[in-house]
């Protein structure tokens, strides 16, 4: 029989599982706490009888990630990790330090099927979804490796969280549990390229997370050229879903806008964007696009970026330019993993 992913179990699921093994209920909470704390082996569960540890070991496995590469920024201490999963796949995570504490940016899939033209994560398509436990493990590994406590999480690494909906929901429930890592949902952001049916489903949970929409363009013509997902759900459909989401959750929505020179950075784009976002309580994060080796686009110069921001503000839209962390250690999501794979496949690549 295939071993079960016990680290993805909720306390209720653990209770049922232990009940089937004729074990007392109170063990569920104890085991849950251990699993959420980031232990790597059942032998570390010191308050659980040996006999039960052995049964668990027979029937279950503890999902984890292994550090295969680690880059520490000399500028700001940002740490980027390439992690290996049990099946030899690679993902990446980033640990960032802000005044208010530590934030981890986690991956939700190996690769991504959305295929946005500017993004390295989607270049080879989707390999597989991550389990909730593999999402959690990225946080606990960063915590133990640096001896710190993570206070904020952004689901903005590799992958589209709403294309891995059930595992992403499970992750949110586990990571915010007060017997587990207890990271409040208000301290978690979920970023989506605009998977409208996922946004609609997510609204039903009414989580107080921050929903972040990777918009990147003010109209369908430009967005279609950058993001395949726009052909399925265009900007109007996406913004309508955002309005409905906001009606239910009353949460401010974040819009990500990666500025690419000559593509989406004109004054007209800023004005059109401001018109489109009218009526949505929101904040725009301007990101200077990170050049990807496989593409030829460039980011605009800083004057142009600031002008875009001022233009949005003039039109009544709140905007900030995202601070670049770890500028010296590597580029944006998906690129580290690709590099690492290339090195593995061909030692002459770097
Ligand atoms: N799939 C989700 C979350 C992961 S991507 C999404 O697309 O929202 C996280 C963010 O990085 C998204 O806003 C994405 O558009 C952005 N991004 C990807 N490649 C980038 C690049 N080369 N430069 C700047 N931002 C990029
Ligand atoms: Fe996937 Fe997000 Fe990259 Fe698009 S930007 S390919 S949705 S990870």
Short mmCIF file of C-alpha atoms and ligand atoms in Angstrom, two decimals:
data_model
loop_
_atom_site.label_atom_id
_atom_site.label_comp_id
_atom_site.label_asym_id
_atom_site.label_seq_id
_atom_site.Cartn_x
_atom_site.Cartn_y
_atom_site.Cartn_z
CA UNK A 1 0.00 0.00 0.00
CA UNK A 2 1.24 3.49 -0.85
CA UNK A 3 2.43 5.50 2.14
CA UNK A 4 0.26 8.43 3.14
CA UNK A 5 1.28 12.08 3.19
CA UNK A 6 0.68 12.57 6.92
CA UNK A 7 2.02 16.13 6.96
CA UNK A 8 -0.92 17.23 4.80
CA UNK A 9 -3.43 15.87 7.34
CA UNK A 10 -5.59 18.24 9.37
CA UNK A 11 -6.17 17.44 13.06
CA UNK A 12 -9.59 15.99 12.15
CA UNK A 13 -8.07 13.77 9.49
CA UNK A 14 -5.38 12.66 11.92
CA UNK A 15 -8.03 11.89 14.53
CA UNK A 16 -9.89 9.67 12.05
CA UNK A 17 -6.67 8.02 10.94
CA UNK A 18 -5.65 7.25 14.54
CA UNK A 19 -9.14 6.05 15.37
CA UNK A 20 -8.85 3.47 12.58
CA UNK A 21 -5.65 2.31 14.27
CA UNK A 22 -7.47 2.13 17.64
CA UNK A 23 -5.28 4.92 19.02
CA UNK A 24 -6.54 7.57 21.44
CA UNK A 25 -7.85 10.87 20.10
CA UNK A 26 -5.50 13.10 22.09
CA UNK A 27 -2.53 11.84 20.08
CA UNK A 28 -3.83 13.67 17.00
CA UNK A 29 -2.97 17.11 18.35
CA UNK A 30 0.45 15.95 19.56
CA UNK A 31 1.32 14.42 16.21
CA UNK A 32 -0.05 17.43 14.31
CA UNK A 33 2.20 19.75 16.32
CA UNK A 34 5.27 17.67 15.54
CA UNK A 35 4.49 17.47 11.86
CA UNK A 36 3.87 21.19 11.57
CA UNK A 37 7.05 22.01 13.47
CA UNK A 38 9.20 20.67 10.66
CA UNK A 39 10.57 17.41 12.05
CA UNK A 40 12.05 15.09 9.46
CA UNK A 41 11.58 11.70 11.09
CA UNK A 42 9.00 9.96 13.27
CA UNK A 43 11.76 9.15 15.78
CA UNK A 44 11.78 12.85 16.73
CA UNK A 45 8.25 12.56 18.19
CA UNK A 46 9.51 12.11 21.72
CA UNK A 47 6.13 12.13 23.49
CA UNK A 48 4.67 9.45 21.19
CA UNK A 49 5.15 5.78 22.17
CA UNK A 50 7.67 3.87 20.11
CA UNK A 51 5.09 1.35 18.98
CA UNK A 52 2.90 4.10 17.47
CA UNK A 53 5.89 5.82 15.86
CA UNK A 54 6.69 2.53 14.15
CA UNK A 55 3.15 2.12 12.86
CA UNK A 56 3.19 5.69 11.53
CA UNK A 57 6.51 5.07 9.84
CA UNK A 58 5.11 1.98 8.16
CA UNK A 59 1.96 3.64 6.89
CA UNK A 60 3.06 7.24 6.28
CA UNK A 61 5.88 9.49 5.16
CA UNK A 62 6.85 13.00 6.28
CA UNK A 63 7.08 15.24 3.22
CA UNK A 64 10.14 17.45 3.20
CA UNK A 65 12.42 19.48 0.99
CA UNK A 66 16.20 19.24 0.73
CA UNK A 67 18.40 22.28 0.22
CA UNK A 68 20.51 21.75 -2.89
CA UNK A 69 21.53 25.36 -3.50
CA UNK A 70 21.45 28.42 -1.31
CA UNK A 71 22.34 31.98 -2.25
CA UNK A 72 22.61 34.72 0.36
CA UNK A 73 22.47 38.34 -0.74
CA UNK A 74 25.33 40.47 0.51
CA UNK A 75 23.15 43.54 0.06
CA UNK A 76 20.12 42.69 2.19
CA UNK A 77 20.47 39.13 3.52
CA UNK A 78 17.75 37.72 1.26
CA UNK A 79 18.18 33.96 0.91
CA UNK A 80 17.17 32.07 -2.22
CA UNK A 81 16.88 28.32 -2.04
CA UNK A 82 16.69 25.61 -4.65
CA UNK A 83 15.01 22.66 -2.96
CA UNK A 84 14.90 19.08 -4.17
CA UNK A 85 11.69 17.09 -3.69
CA UNK A 86 11.41 13.37 -2.98
CA UNK A 87 11.06 12.57 -6.70
CA UNK A 88 14.11 14.55 -7.81
CA UNK A 89 12.16 17.62 -8.98
CA UNK A 90 13.33 21.10 -8.02
CA UNK A 91 11.49 24.13 -6.71
CA UNK A 92 12.59 27.47 -5.34
CA UNK A 93 11.77 29.63 -2.36
CA UNK A 94 12.97 32.98 -1.15
CA UNK A 95 13.36 34.20 2.43
CA UNK A 96 13.22 37.98 2.84
CA UNK A 97 13.75 40.12 5.90
CA UNK A 98 11.59 43.18 6.40
CA UNK A 99 11.26 45.48 9.42
CA UNK A 100 8.14 43.57 10.51
CA UNK A 101 9.74 40.14 10.30
CA UNK A 102 10.56 37.36 7.89
CA UNK A 103 8.59 36.59 4.75
CA UNK A 104 8.88 33.41 2.71
CA UNK A 105 7.90 33.31 -0.94
CA UNK A 106 6.82 29.75 -1.71
CA UNK A 107 6.28 27.76 -4.88
CA UNK A 108 2.97 25.97 -5.37
CA UNK A 109 3.78 23.82 -8.41
CA UNK A 110 6.80 22.38 -10.17
CA UNK A 111 6.75 24.49 -13.33
CA UNK A 112 3.53 26.14 -14.47
CA UNK A 113 1.08 25.53 -17.30
CA UNK A 114 0.00 29.16 -17.74
CA UNK A 115 2.88 30.04 -20.07
CA UNK A 116 3.17 33.80 -19.49
CA UNK A 117 5.68 35.14 -22.00
CA UNK A 118 7.83 37.03 -19.48
CA UNK A 119 8.13 34.30 -16.86
CA UNK A 120 10.79 31.63 -16.49
CA UNK A 121 8.58 29.31 -14.42
CA UNK A 122 6.28 28.44 -17.27
CA UNK A 123 8.89 27.87 -19.98
CA UNK A 124 8.74 24.08 -19.75
CA UNK A 125 5.11 23.74 -18.73
CA UNK A 126 3.77 22.03 -15.64
CA UNK A 127 5.58 19.05 -14.14
CA UNK A 128 3.32 18.48 -11.15
CA UNK A 129 1.38 20.08 -8.34
CA UNK A 130 2.95 20.47 -4.92
CA UNK A 131 1.19 18.93 -1.94
CA UNK A 132 0.17 21.14 0.97
CA UNK A 133 2.95 19.48 2.97
CA UNK A 134 5.56 20.44 0.37
CA UNK A 135 4.37 24.05 0.57
CA UNK A 136 4.66 23.93 4.37
CA UNK A 137 8.08 22.32 4.21
CA UNK A 138 9.47 25.31 2.32
CA UNK A 139 8.63 27.46 5.35
CA UNK A 140 9.84 25.11 8.07
CA UNK A 141 13.09 24.46 6.20
CA UNK A 142 13.79 28.20 5.96
CA UNK A 143 12.98 28.55 9.65
CA UNK A 144 15.29 25.79 10.85
CA UNK A 145 18.06 26.68 8.42
CA UNK A 146 18.16 30.26 9.74
CA UNK A 147 16.91 29.69 13.27
CA UNK A 148 14.13 32.24 12.84
CA UNK A 149 10.34 32.40 12.87
CA UNK A 150 8.55 33.28 9.67
CA UNK A 151 5.68 35.73 10.10
CA UNK A 152 4.49 36.27 6.53
CA UNK A 153 4.03 34.09 3.48
CA UNK A 154 3.54 35.01 -0.17
CA UNK A 155 2.41 32.37 -2.64
CA UNK A 156 4.33 34.01 -5.46
CA UNK A 157 7.05 31.54 -6.31
CA UNK A 158 6.86 29.04 -9.11
CA UNK A 159 3.42 27.89 -10.18
CA UNK A 160 -0.17 29.07 -10.26
CA UNK A 161 -1.79 28.46 -6.84
CA UNK A 162 -5.34 28.51 -8.22
CA UNK A 163 -4.38 25.83 -10.74
CA UNK A 164 -3.53 23.70 -7.69
CA UNK A 165 -6.62 24.82 -5.83
CA UNK A 166 -7.32 22.09 -3.28
CA UNK A 167 -3.72 21.81 -2.11
CA UNK A 168 -3.40 25.59 -1.84
CA UNK A 169 -6.55 25.76 0.32
CA UNK A 170 -5.30 22.92 2.46
CA UNK A 171 -1.98 24.69 2.87
CA UNK A 172 -3.73 27.91 3.98
CA UNK A 173 -5.73 25.97 6.56
CA UNK A 174 -2.68 24.14 7.91
CA UNK A 175 -0.24 27.03 8.01
CA UNK A 176 -2.67 29.28 9.87
CA UNK A 177 -3.73 26.64 12.41
CA UNK A 178 -3.02 27.72 15.98
CA UNK A 179 -1.56 24.32 16.86
CA UNK A 180 0.73 24.54 13.84
CA UNK A 181 2.84 27.40 12.46
CA UNK A 182 0.02 29.77 13.39
CA UNK A 183 0.79 32.28 10.64
CA UNK A 184 -2.32 34.44 10.45
CA UNK A 185 -4.19 34.50 7.15
CA UNK A 186 -3.89 38.29 7.21
CA UNK A 187 -0.16 37.76 6.83
CA UNK A 188 -0.50 35.64 3.70
CA UNK A 189 -0.80 36.75 0.05
CA UNK A 190 -1.92 34.53 -2.79
CA UNK A 191 -0.96 35.64 -6.27
CA UNK A 192 -2.83 34.53 -9.37
CA UNK A 193 -2.43 35.20 -13.07
CA UNK A 194 -6.22 35.53 -13.26
CA UNK A 195 -7.79 32.09 -13.00
CA UNK A 196 -11.34 33.41 -12.69
CA UNK A 197 -13.09 30.20 -11.66
CA UNK A 198 -10.47 29.82 -8.92
CA UNK A 199 -11.09 33.37 -7.67
CA UNK A 200 -14.81 32.61 -7.54
CA UNK A 201 -14.21 29.43 -5.56
CA UNK A 202 -11.74 31.16 -3.25
CA UNK A 203 -14.29 33.89 -2.41
CA UNK A 204 -16.51 31.20 -0.86
CA UNK A 205 -13.86 30.51 1.81
CA UNK A 206 -13.83 34.19 2.78
CA UNK A 207 -10.23 33.98 4.02
CA UNK A 208 -8.74 37.28 5.18
CA UNK A 209 -5.68 36.73 2.95
CA UNK A 210 -4.50 39.31 0.44
CA UNK A 211 -5.47 38.38 -3.10
CA UNK A 212 -2.87 39.55 -5.55
CA UNK A 213 -3.72 39.71 -9.25
CA UNK A 214 -0.95 39.64 -11.83
CA UNK A 215 -2.57 42.06 -14.24
CA UNK A 216 0.43 43.50 -16.10
CA UNK A 217 -1.63 45.18 -18.83
CA UNK A 218 -4.49 47.67 -19.07
CA UNK A 219 -6.23 46.11 -22.10
CA UNK A 220 -6.83 42.76 -23.76
CA UNK A 221 -4.63 43.50 -26.75
CA UNK A 222 -1.50 43.87 -24.63
CA UNK A 223 -2.50 41.25 -22.05
CA UNK A 224 -3.23 38.66 -24.75
CA UNK A 225 0.29 39.13 -26.05
CA UNK A 226 1.79 38.46 -22.60
CA UNK A 227 -0.55 36.05 -20.87
CA UNK A 228 -2.33 33.10 -22.42
CA UNK A 229 -4.80 33.00 -19.53
CA UNK A 230 -6.30 36.24 -20.84
CA UNK A 231 -7.70 34.39 -23.85
CA UNK A 232 -9.79 32.29 -21.52
CA UNK A 233 -10.73 35.03 -19.04
CA UNK A 234 -10.24 38.52 -20.38
CA UNK A 235 -9.67 41.67 -18.34
CA UNK A 236 -13.38 42.45 -17.95
CA UNK A 237 -14.10 38.92 -16.72
CA UNK A 238 -11.14 39.11 -14.35
CA UNK A 239 -12.02 42.51 -12.91
CA UNK A 240 -15.66 41.48 -12.49
CA UNK A 241 -14.48 38.46 -10.52
CA UNK A 242 -12.32 40.79 -8.40
CA UNK A 243 -15.32 43.02 -7.69
CA UNK A 244 -17.41 40.03 -6.64
CA UNK A 245 -14.53 38.74 -4.52
CA UNK A 246 -14.26 42.10 -2.81
CA UNK A 247 -18.00 42.23 -2.13
CA UNK A 248 -17.71 38.98 -0.18
CA UNK A 249 -14.38 39.47 1.58
CA UNK A 250 -14.21 43.29 1.86
CA UNK A 251 -10.46 42.91 1.44
CA UNK A 252 -8.31 45.31 -0.56
CA UNK A 253 -6.96 43.67 -3.71
CA UNK A 254 -3.37 43.98 -4.89
CA UNK A 255 -2.61 44.28 -8.58
CA UNK A 256 0.85 43.33 -9.80
CA UNK A 257 2.07 45.19 -12.84
CA UNK A 258 5.47 44.21 -14.28
CA UNK A 259 6.70 47.12 -16.38
CA UNK A 260 8.25 46.09 -19.68
CA UNK A 261 9.85 48.74 -21.85
CA UNK A 262 7.81 49.63 -24.91
CA UNK A 263 5.09 47.09 -24.10
CA UNK A 264 2.98 48.33 -21.17
CA UNK A 265 4.83 51.35 -19.77
CA UNK A 266 3.33 54.33 -21.67
CA UNK A 267 1.35 57.20 -20.14
CA UNK A 268 -1.69 55.94 -22.05
CA UNK A 269 -1.29 52.55 -20.39
CA UNK A 270 -1.20 54.20 -16.96
CA UNK A 271 -4.35 56.21 -17.72
CA UNK A 272 -6.17 53.20 -19.12
CA UNK A 273 -5.16 51.09 -16.13
CA UNK A 274 -6.46 53.72 -13.71
CA UNK A 275 -9.80 53.82 -15.56
CA UNK A 276 -10.10 50.04 -15.45
CA UNK A 277 -9.40 49.83 -11.73
CA UNK A 278 -11.87 52.56 -10.74
CA UNK A 279 -14.37 51.20 -8.25
CA UNK A 280 -12.09 48.50 -6.88
CA UNK A 281 -10.47 49.13 -3.51
CA UNK A 282 -6.93 48.27 -4.52
CA UNK A 283 -3.24 48.88 -4.52
CA UNK A 284 -0.95 48.57 -7.54
CA UNK A 285 2.51 47.06 -7.13
CA UNK A 286 4.78 48.14 -9.94
CA UNK A 287 7.55 45.65 -10.60
CA UNK A 288 10.42 46.50 -12.93
CA UNK A 289 10.28 43.40 -15.18
CA UNK A 290 13.09 41.03 -14.49
CA UNK A 291 14.85 40.09 -17.72
CA UNK A 292 14.70 36.35 -18.44
CA UNK A 293 17.52 34.82 -20.44
CA UNK A 294 15.10 33.18 -22.87
CA UNK A 295 13.34 36.48 -23.68
CA UNK A 296 14.47 39.81 -25.02
CA UNK A 297 12.38 42.30 -23.07
CA UNK A 298 13.83 45.06 -20.91
CA UNK A 299 12.66 46.97 -17.90
CA UNK A 300 12.05 50.70 -18.31
CA UNK A 301 14.47 53.11 -16.63
CA UNK A 302 13.64 54.33 -13.15
CA UNK A 303 12.39 57.75 -14.33
CA UNK A 304 9.83 56.06 -16.53
CA UNK A 305 8.76 53.74 -13.72
CA UNK A 306 8.29 56.65 -11.33
CA UNK A 307 6.38 58.60 -13.97
CA UNK A 308 4.03 55.63 -14.41
CA UNK A 309 3.48 55.53 -10.66
CA UNK A 310 2.80 59.28 -10.45
CA UNK A 311 0.35 59.04 -13.32
CA UNK A 312 -1.59 56.31 -11.52
CA UNK A 313 -1.60 58.39 -8.34
CA UNK A 314 -2.78 61.46 -10.22
CA UNK A 315 -5.66 59.30 -11.47
CA UNK A 316 -6.53 58.26 -7.93
CA UNK A 317 -4.88 54.84 -7.86
CA UNK A 318 -2.57 53.91 -5.01
CA UNK A 319 0.73 52.54 -6.30
CA UNK A 320 4.21 51.65 -5.09
CA UNK A 321 7.30 50.39 -6.85
CA UNK A 322 8.34 47.05 -5.45
CA UNK A 323 11.70 47.08 -3.73
CA UNK A 324 14.06 44.62 -5.36
CA UNK A 325 15.49 42.27 -2.77
CA UNK A 326 18.44 40.01 -3.39
CA UNK A 327 19.37 41.78 -6.62
CA UNK A 328 22.87 40.33 -6.48
CA UNK A 329 21.96 36.67 -6.08
CA UNK A 330 19.66 35.87 -8.99
CA UNK A 331 16.61 36.82 -10.89
CA UNK A 332 12.91 36.15 -10.46
CA UNK A 333 10.87 33.03 -9.96
CA UNK A 334 11.66 29.97 -12.00
CA UNK A 335 15.09 31.10 -13.06
CA UNK A 336 17.09 29.48 -10.30
CA UNK A 337 15.42 26.14 -10.85
CA UNK A 338 16.05 26.26 -14.60
CA UNK A 339 19.66 27.16 -14.04
CA UNK A 340 20.08 24.36 -11.58
CA UNK A 341 18.48 21.85 -13.95
CA UNK A 342 20.67 23.04 -16.80
CA UNK A 343 23.75 22.58 -14.69
CA UNK A 344 22.62 19.09 -13.82
CA UNK A 345 21.88 18.26 -17.43
CA UNK A 346 24.93 19.89 -18.90
CA UNK A 347 27.93 20.88 -16.83
CA UNK A 348 29.12 23.33 -19.48
CA UNK A 349 26.08 25.56 -19.27
CA UNK A 350 27.30 28.01 -16.64
N1 LIG B 1 1.38 32.25 -10.89
C1 LIG B 1 1.09 33.29 -10.01
C2 LIG B 1 2.07 33.41 -8.86
C3 LIG B 1 3.52 33.20 -9.16
S1 LIG B 1 4.29 34.37 -10.22
C4 LIG B 1 1.01 34.60 -10.74
O1 LIG B 1 1.34 34.66 -11.91
O2 LIG B 1 0.54 35.56 -10.13
C5 LIG B 1 4.64 35.68 -9.09
C6 LIG B 1 4.72 37.05 -9.74
O3 LIG B 1 5.95 37.21 -10.47
C7 LIG B 1 3.59 37.32 -10.70
O4 LIG B 1 3.07 38.61 -10.49
C8 LIG B 1 4.32 37.25 -12.03
O5 LIG B 1 3.60 37.90 -13.01
C9 LIG B 1 5.66 37.85 -11.69
N2 LIG B 1 6.71 37.60 -12.65
C10 LIG B 1 6.98 36.48 -13.32
N3 LIG B 1 8.05 36.64 -14.12
C11 LIG B 1 8.46 37.91 -13.96
C12 LIG B 1 9.51 38.69 -14.52
N4 LIG B 1 10.36 38.18 -15.41
N5 LIG B 1 9.63 39.97 -14.12
C13 LIG B 1 8.79 40.48 -13.19
N6 LIG B 1 7.79 39.80 -12.64
C14 LIG B 1 7.61 38.53 -13.02
FE1 LIG B 2 2.84 30.75 -14.14
FE2 LIG B 2 2.67 33.01 -12.71
FE3 LIG B 2 4.80 32.50 -14.26
FE4 LIG B 2 2.48 33.06 -15.41
S1 LIG B 2 3.69 34.42 -14.11
S2 LIG B 2 3.88 31.40 -16.02
S3 LIG B 2 1.07 32.09 -14.01
S4 LIG B 2 4.18 31.36 -12.47
#
